[in-house]
């Protein structure tokens, strides 16, 4: 067995995994925390994406829109990630064999790469640009890619629940 | 009466469509969650602004103009996708206490949000970012954030709850 496979098998035998798996209420309770946190992530990112695309919040500068919402996005993301990790730990063997779980992780990597590229190559050029100025093509493309990726991440996440029953 | 309604609903073509294909329910739920994201973003941004946590250089009225209309549209989408979920499985939600608790909390949230917006519109904080909203509105904002959390928890719990005694299965 591969090293990763051994870690996954071991993870499933841990006390934490067993406790969450065998409890009637822990999984749904953690799921609630995960949902509340990730809808906050997706909602706040969408505001930025739609501003980048020039479709909403047009009265507000792009750099200010990002700056004002980024702390909310990051705090919510940290909570969603911890809650998501706990959900994963409860059934690691099931999830690592699930197409939608693996797909969601890949899409999250794409979203992170898109965000990294935006901050490296686009963000600085937007500093101080007045709200009336049209959104640059690179900013529009980055916003559109981000919005599409996050919608797909939500869809894949919802499909995990339908394909890992029992 | 509720049983007669769900029995009728279960025989409609809409019910057959939602229940008939594997992809319909997860798709409807995905749209439901995306619409929740829109409402939650608006709720978090507006209420944290009223509490003085974020966007302190923006008048409340400016933020309300950006976020109230999209949330109203999203709530329409939520009602529609919620109805589709009920149509697909009429005996699931309607006979669970937690569904009606969610609806009551939702009515409370919408009524309080409307009252809060109307009240703030007549306040200096609506147009002047430097004017702090009165403590009453800060209390309302904090309370409403908790009510929305409770609505989401109740919504997720519909999927885990049992029907009440004597309900059709």
Short mmCIF file of C-alpha atoms in Angstrom, two decimals:
data_model
loop_
_atom_site.label_atom_id
_atom_site.label_comp_id
_atom_site.label_asym_id
_atom_site.label_seq_id
_atom_site.Cartn_x
_atom_site.Cartn_y
_atom_site.Cartn_z
CA UNK A 1 0.00 0.00 0.00
CA UNK A 2 1.16 3.52 -0.76
CA UNK A 3 2.30 5.86 1.99
CA UNK A 4 -0.72 8.08 1.38
CA UNK A 5 -3.02 5.08 1.62
CA UNK A 6 -1.48 4.11 4.96
CA UNK A 7 -1.97 7.62 6.34
CA UNK A 8 -5.62 7.60 5.17
CA UNK A 9 -6.22 4.20 6.79
CA UNK A 10 -4.55 5.32 10.01
CA UNK A 11 -6.57 8.55 10.02
CA UNK A 12 -9.79 6.55 9.94
CA UNK A 13 -8.72 4.60 13.06
CA UNK A 14 -7.99 7.73 15.14
CA UNK A 15 -10.19 8.61 18.11
CA UNK A 16 -11.24 11.90 16.43
CA UNK A 17 -12.42 10.08 13.30
CA UNK A 18 -14.33 7.45 15.26
CA UNK A 19 -15.96 10.02 17.56
CA UNK A 20 -17.32 12.13 14.68
CA UNK A 21 -18.34 9.08 12.62
CA UNK A 22 -20.22 7.35 15.43
CA UNK A 23 -21.95 10.44 16.83
CA UNK A 24 -25.52 11.16 15.71
CA UNK A 25 -25.13 14.92 15.86
CA UNK A 26 -21.42 15.82 15.47
CA UNK A 27 -21.26 15.42 11.67
CA UNK A 28 -24.37 17.56 10.97
CA UNK A 29 -23.22 20.13 13.56
CA UNK A 30 -19.77 20.46 11.95
CA UNK A 31 -21.49 20.54 8.56
CA UNK A 32 -23.55 23.56 9.73
CA UNK A 33 -20.36 25.41 10.70
CA UNK A 34 -18.82 24.45 7.32
CA UNK A 35 -21.90 25.72 5.42
CA UNK A 36 -22.14 29.03 7.32
CA UNK A 37 -18.42 29.68 6.80
CA UNK A 38 -18.24 28.75 3.11
CA UNK A 39 -21.36 30.68 2.08
CA UNK A 40 -19.62 33.69 3.66
CA UNK A 41 -16.48 32.89 1.62
CA UNK A 42 -18.40 32.46 -1.63
CA UNK A 43 -20.63 35.48 -1.01
CA UNK A 44 -17.79 37.87 -0.17
CA UNK A 45 -15.64 36.60 -3.06
CA UNK A 46 -18.57 37.02 -5.47
CA UNK A 47 -18.88 40.68 -4.50
CA UNK A 48 -15.20 41.16 -5.43
CA UNK A 49 -15.52 39.02 -8.60
CA UNK A 50 -18.55 40.96 -9.85
CA UNK A 51 -16.71 44.24 -9.11
CA UNK A 52 -13.65 42.99 -11.03
CA UNK A 53 -15.93 42.08 -13.94
CA UNK A 54 -17.40 45.58 -13.83
CA UNK A 55 -20.90 44.20 -13.21
CA UNK A 56 -21.64 45.43 -9.66
CA UNK A 57 -20.45 47.83 -6.93
CA UNK A 58 -19.35 50.14 -9.72
CA UNK A 59 -19.40 53.16 -7.43
CA UNK A 60 -16.61 51.69 -5.30
CA UNK A 61 -12.94 51.50 -6.26
CA UNK A 62 -11.72 47.94 -6.98
CA UNK A 63 -8.81 48.12 -4.51
CA UNK A 64 -11.14 49.39 -1.75
CA UNK A 65 -13.71 46.68 -2.49
CA UNK A 66 -11.01 44.03 -2.10
CA UNK A 67 -9.44 45.59 0.97
CA UNK A 68 -12.73 45.94 2.84
CA UNK A 69 -13.86 42.33 2.27
CA UNK A 70 -10.62 40.33 2.33
CA UNK A 71 -10.52 39.95 6.17
CA UNK A 72 -14.07 38.52 6.15
CA UNK A 73 -13.19 36.12 3.33
CA UNK A 74 -10.03 34.87 5.09
CA UNK A 75 -11.59 34.43 8.55
CA UNK A 76 -14.53 32.55 7.03
CA UNK A 77 -12.19 30.48 4.86
CA UNK A 78 -10.12 29.43 7.89
CA UNK A 79 -13.31 28.28 9.69
CA UNK A 80 -14.60 26.47 6.58
CA UNK A 81 -11.24 24.73 6.14
CA UNK A 82 -11.04 23.50 9.75
CA UNK A 83 -14.68 22.31 9.71
CA UNK A 84 -14.11 20.70 6.29
CA UNK A 85 -11.01 18.92 7.57
CA UNK A 86 -13.02 17.50 10.49
CA UNK A 87 -15.71 16.25 8.08
CA UNK A 88 -12.97 14.66 5.96
CA UNK A 89 -11.34 13.01 9.00
CA UNK A 90 -14.63 11.29 9.87
CA UNK A 91 -14.54 9.20 6.64
CA UNK A 92 -11.15 9.69 4.94
CA UNK A 93 -11.24 6.41 3.00
CA UNK A 94 -14.69 7.18 1.53
CA UNK A 95 -13.75 10.74 0.58
CA UNK A 96 -10.40 9.95 -1.04
CA UNK A 97 -12.22 7.48 -3.30
CA UNK A 98 -14.93 10.00 -4.22
CA UNK A 99 -14.72 11.74 -7.61
CA UNK A 100 -16.48 14.91 -6.45
CA UNK A 101 -14.32 15.25 -3.32
CA UNK A 102 -11.09 14.93 -5.35
CA UNK A 103 -12.54 17.24 -8.01
CA UNK A 104 -13.45 19.83 -5.39
CA UNK A 105 -9.91 19.78 -3.98
CA UNK A 106 -8.50 20.27 -7.50
CA UNK A 107 -10.91 23.16 -8.15
CA UNK A 108 -9.85 24.74 -4.83
CA UNK A 109 -6.23 24.55 -6.04
CA UNK A 110 -7.25 26.26 -9.31
CA UNK A 111 -9.09 28.98 -7.35
CA UNK A 112 -6.00 29.49 -5.17
CA UNK A 113 -3.76 29.67 -8.27
CA UNK A 114 -6.12 32.18 -9.90
CA UNK A 115 -6.11 34.28 -6.74
CA UNK A 116 -2.30 34.06 -6.49
CA UNK A 117 -1.87 35.12 -10.11
CA UNK A 118 -4.27 38.03 -9.56
CA UNK A 119 -2.35 39.29 -6.54
CA UNK A 120 1.03 38.87 -8.28
CA UNK A 121 0.20 40.36 -11.67
CA UNK A 122 -3.02 42.42 -11.52
CA UNK A 123 -3.77 43.68 -8.02
CA UNK A 124 -0.97 46.29 -7.80
CA UNK A 125 -1.95 47.93 -11.07
CA UNK A 126 -5.43 48.58 -9.62
CA UNK A 127 -4.21 50.63 -6.63
CA UNK A 128 -5.84 54.05 -6.57
CA UNK A 129 -7.64 53.55 -9.91
CA UNK A 130 -10.85 55.65 -9.70
CA UNK A 131 -14.18 53.83 -9.54
CA UNK A 132 -15.32 55.35 -12.84
CA UNK A 133 -12.40 53.82 -14.81
CA UNK A 134 -13.38 50.69 -16.78
CA UNK A 135 -12.16 47.43 -15.26
CA UNK A 136 -9.02 46.16 -17.10
CA UNK A 137 -9.32 42.97 -19.16
CA UNK A 138 -7.00 41.00 -16.85
CA UNK A 139 -9.15 41.96 -13.84
CA UNK A 140 -12.34 40.97 -15.67
CA UNK A 141 -10.87 37.61 -16.68
CA UNK A 142 -9.64 36.93 -13.16
CA UNK A 143 -13.05 37.78 -11.66
CA UNK A 144 -14.90 35.62 -14.18
CA UNK A 145 -12.56 32.65 -13.59
CA UNK A 146 -12.93 33.01 -9.82
CA UNK A 147 -16.73 33.19 -9.96
CA UNK A 148 -16.95 30.14 -12.26
CA UNK A 149 -14.54 28.16 -10.06
CA UNK A 150 -16.41 28.94 -6.82
CA UNK A 151 -19.77 28.02 -8.34
CA UNK A 152 -18.23 24.71 -9.45
CA UNK A 153 -16.71 24.20 -5.98
CA UNK A 154 -20.16 24.62 -4.36
CA UNK A 155 -21.70 22.20 -6.89
CA UNK A 156 -18.98 19.57 -6.39
CA UNK A 157 -19.30 19.98 -2.63
CA UNK A 158 -23.04 19.38 -2.76
CA UNK A 159 -22.53 16.34 -4.99
CA UNK A 160 -20.14 14.81 -2.43
CA UNK A 161 -23.11 14.50 -0.06
CA UNK A 162 -25.12 12.56 -2.66
CA UNK A 163 -22.33 10.15 -3.62
CA UNK A 164 -20.99 9.20 -0.17
CA UNK A 165 -24.23 8.07 1.49
CA UNK A 166 -24.08 5.12 3.86
CA UNK B 1 -55.08 19.42 5.27
CA UNK B 2 -51.29 19.36 5.05
CA UNK B 3 -51.51 15.66 4.21
CA UNK B 4 -54.05 16.29 1.44
CA UNK B 5 -51.76 18.97 0.03
CA UNK B 6 -48.63 16.81 0.03
CA UNK B 7 -50.57 13.87 -1.43
CA UNK B 8 -51.71 16.14 -4.28
CA UNK B 9 -48.24 17.67 -4.70
CA UNK B 10 -46.66 14.22 -4.92
CA UNK B 11 -48.84 13.41 -7.95
CA UNK B 12 -47.96 16.52 -9.96
CA UNK B 13 -45.65 16.37 -13.02
CA UNK B 14 -43.32 18.83 -11.24
CA UNK B 15 -42.84 16.35 -8.41
CA UNK B 16 -42.19 13.56 -10.90
CA UNK B 17 -39.63 15.71 -12.71
CA UNK B 18 -37.68 16.67 -9.56
CA UNK B 19 -37.76 13.14 -8.17
CA UNK B 20 -37.24 11.44 -11.53
CA UNK B 21 -33.66 12.40 -12.43
CA UNK B 22 -30.60 12.01 -10.22
CA UNK B 23 -29.14 15.39 -11.14
CA UNK B 24 -32.12 17.62 -10.39
CA UNK B 25 -32.07 17.62 -6.57
CA UNK B 26 -28.31 18.31 -6.18
CA UNK B 27 -28.54 21.01 -8.86
CA UNK B 28 -31.48 22.69 -7.13
CA UNK B 29 -29.63 22.47 -3.80
CA UNK B 30 -26.50 23.98 -5.37
CA UNK B 31 -28.52 26.95 -6.67
CA UNK B 32 -30.17 27.22 -3.21
CA UNK B 33 -26.74 27.39 -1.54
CA UNK B 34 -25.40 29.95 -4.05
CA UNK B 35 -28.46 32.13 -3.34
CA UNK B 36 -27.78 31.73 0.41
CA UNK B 37 -24.24 33.01 -0.28
CA UNK B 38 -25.68 36.19 -1.80
CA UNK B 39 -27.99 36.81 1.19
CA UNK B 40 -25.25 35.98 3.72
CA UNK B 41 -22.73 38.31 2.05
CA UNK B 42 -25.27 41.15 2.16
CA UNK B 43 -26.30 40.36 5.74
CA UNK B 44 -22.70 40.08 7.00
CA UNK B 45 -21.52 43.26 5.24
CA UNK B 46 -24.52 45.44 6.24
CA UNK B 47 -24.77 44.22 9.83
CA UNK B 48 -21.02 44.39 10.51
CA UNK B 49 -21.14 47.93 9.09
CA UNK B 50 -23.97 48.87 11.46
CA UNK B 51 -21.91 47.35 14.30
CA UNK B 52 -18.94 49.49 13.23
CA UNK B 53 -16.65 46.55 12.41
CA UNK B 54 -16.10 47.11 8.65
CA UNK B 55 -16.65 49.71 5.91
CA UNK B 56 -16.59 52.56 8.42
CA UNK B 57 -15.92 55.14 5.70
CA UNK B 58 -19.10 54.11 3.82
CA UNK B 59 -22.51 55.55 4.74
CA UNK B 60 -25.02 52.77 5.52
CA UNK B 61 -27.35 54.01 2.77
CA UNK B 62 -24.64 53.49 0.12
CA UNK B 63 -24.08 49.88 1.23
CA UNK B 64 -27.84 49.25 1.42
CA UNK B 65 -28.22 50.42 -2.18
CA UNK B 66 -25.53 47.93 -3.25
CA UNK B 67 -26.75 44.91 -1.32
CA UNK B 68 -30.49 45.02 -0.54
CA UNK B 69 -31.79 44.50 -4.10
CA UNK B 70 -29.52 41.48 -4.86
CA UNK B 71 -30.60 39.86 -1.58
CA UNK B 72 -34.26 40.36 -2.45
CA UNK B 73 -33.66 38.59 -5.79
CA UNK B 74 -31.73 35.83 -3.99
CA UNK B 75 -34.59 35.33 -1.52
CA UNK B 76 -36.92 34.85 -4.50
CA UNK B 77 -34.53 32.22 -5.88
CA UNK B 78 -34.42 30.57 -2.43
CA UNK B 79 -38.21 30.37 -2.27
CA UNK B 80 -38.36 28.88 -5.77
CA UNK B 81 -35.62 26.29 -5.24
CA UNK B 82 -37.07 25.52 -1.79
CA UNK B 83 -40.46 24.82 -3.39
CA UNK B 84 -38.80 22.54 -5.96
CA UNK B 85 -37.14 20.55 -3.16
CA UNK B 86 -40.50 20.21 -1.38
CA UNK B 87 -42.19 19.18 -4.65
CA UNK B 88 -39.59 16.45 -5.21
CA UNK B 89 -40.17 14.93 -1.79
CA UNK B 90 -43.42 16.36 -0.33
CA UNK B 91 -43.37 14.24 2.83
CA UNK B 92 -39.82 15.25 3.76
CA UNK B 93 -39.73 18.85 4.98
CA UNK B 94 -43.34 19.82 5.68
CA UNK B 95 -43.83 17.30 8.49
CA UNK B 96 -40.68 18.22 10.38
CA UNK B 97 -40.83 20.76 13.22
CA UNK B 98 -37.43 22.18 12.22
CA UNK B 99 -38.80 23.24 8.80
CA UNK B 100 -41.53 25.35 10.43
CA UNK B 101 -39.01 26.74 12.95
CA UNK B 102 -36.90 27.79 9.96
CA UNK B 103 -39.90 29.48 8.30
CA UNK B 104 -40.79 31.32 11.54
CA UNK B 105 -37.18 32.51 11.96
CA UNK B 106 -37.14 33.61 8.32
CA UNK B 107 -40.34 35.64 8.78
CA UNK B 108 -38.79 37.20 11.91
CA UNK B 109 -35.54 38.02 10.08
CA UNK B 110 -37.33 39.62 7.12
CA UNK B 111 -39.66 41.66 9.37
CA UNK B 112 -36.81 42.89 11.59
CA UNK B 113 -34.58 43.66 8.57
CA UNK B 114 -37.36 45.73 7.01
CA UNK B 115 -37.93 47.62 10.26
CA UNK B 116 -34.18 48.18 10.68
CA UNK B 117 -33.75 49.54 7.14
CA UNK B 118 -36.79 51.82 7.47
CA UNK B 119 -35.51 53.13 10.80
CA UNK B 120 -31.97 53.70 9.55
CA UNK B 121 -33.22 55.52 6.46
CA UNK B 122 -34.40 58.34 8.71
CA UNK B 123 -31.10 58.43 10.61
CA UNK B 124 -27.99 60.51 9.97
CA UNK B 125 -25.91 57.29 9.62
CA UNK B 126 -27.76 56.56 6.35
CA UNK B 127 -25.94 59.34 4.51
CA UNK B 128 -23.10 60.29 6.86
CA UNK B 129 -20.32 57.72 7.39
CA UNK B 130 -19.09 59.64 10.45
CA UNK B 131 -22.45 59.40 12.26
CA UNK B 132 -22.70 56.23 14.38
CA UNK B 133 -26.06 54.39 14.21
CA UNK B 134 -28.07 54.42 17.50
CA UNK B 135 -27.41 51.51 19.93
CA UNK B 136 -30.87 50.06 19.19
CA UNK B 137 -29.77 49.34 15.61
CA UNK B 138 -26.49 47.83 16.75
CA UNK B 139 -28.45 45.47 18.98
CA UNK B 140 -30.78 44.62 16.08
CA UNK B 141 -27.81 43.97 13.77
CA UNK B 142 -26.16 41.61 16.27
CA UNK B 143 -29.46 39.82 16.91
CA UNK B 144 -30.18 39.46 13.19
CA UNK B 145 -26.75 37.92 12.51
CA UNK B 146 -27.62 35.24 15.08
CA UNK B 147 -31.09 34.70 13.58
CA UNK B 148 -29.56 34.12 10.12
CA UNK B 149 -27.11 31.60 11.60
CA UNK B 150 -30.08 29.82 13.20
CA UNK B 151 -31.94 29.81 9.84
CA UNK B 152 -29.01 28.10 8.10
CA UNK B 153 -28.62 25.56 10.92
CA UNK B 154 -32.37 24.81 10.85
CA UNK B 155 -32.19 24.45 7.05
CA UNK B 156 -29.34 21.94 7.23
CA UNK B 157 -31.18 20.08 10.00
CA UNK B 158 -34.23 19.45 7.79
CA UNK B 159 -32.09 16.82 6.10
CA UNK B 160 -31.36 15.04 9.38
CA UNK B 161 -34.59 15.45 11.38
CA UNK B 162 -37.38 12.87 11.70
CA UNK B 163 -41.00 13.65 10.86
CA UNK B 164 -43.32 14.38 13.75
CA UNK B 165 -45.38 11.51 15.25
CA UNK B 166 -48.06 10.20 12.89
CA UNK B 167 -46.71 11.97 9.80
CA UNK B 168 -46.69 10.16 6.44
CA UNK B 169 -43.33 8.70 5.46
#
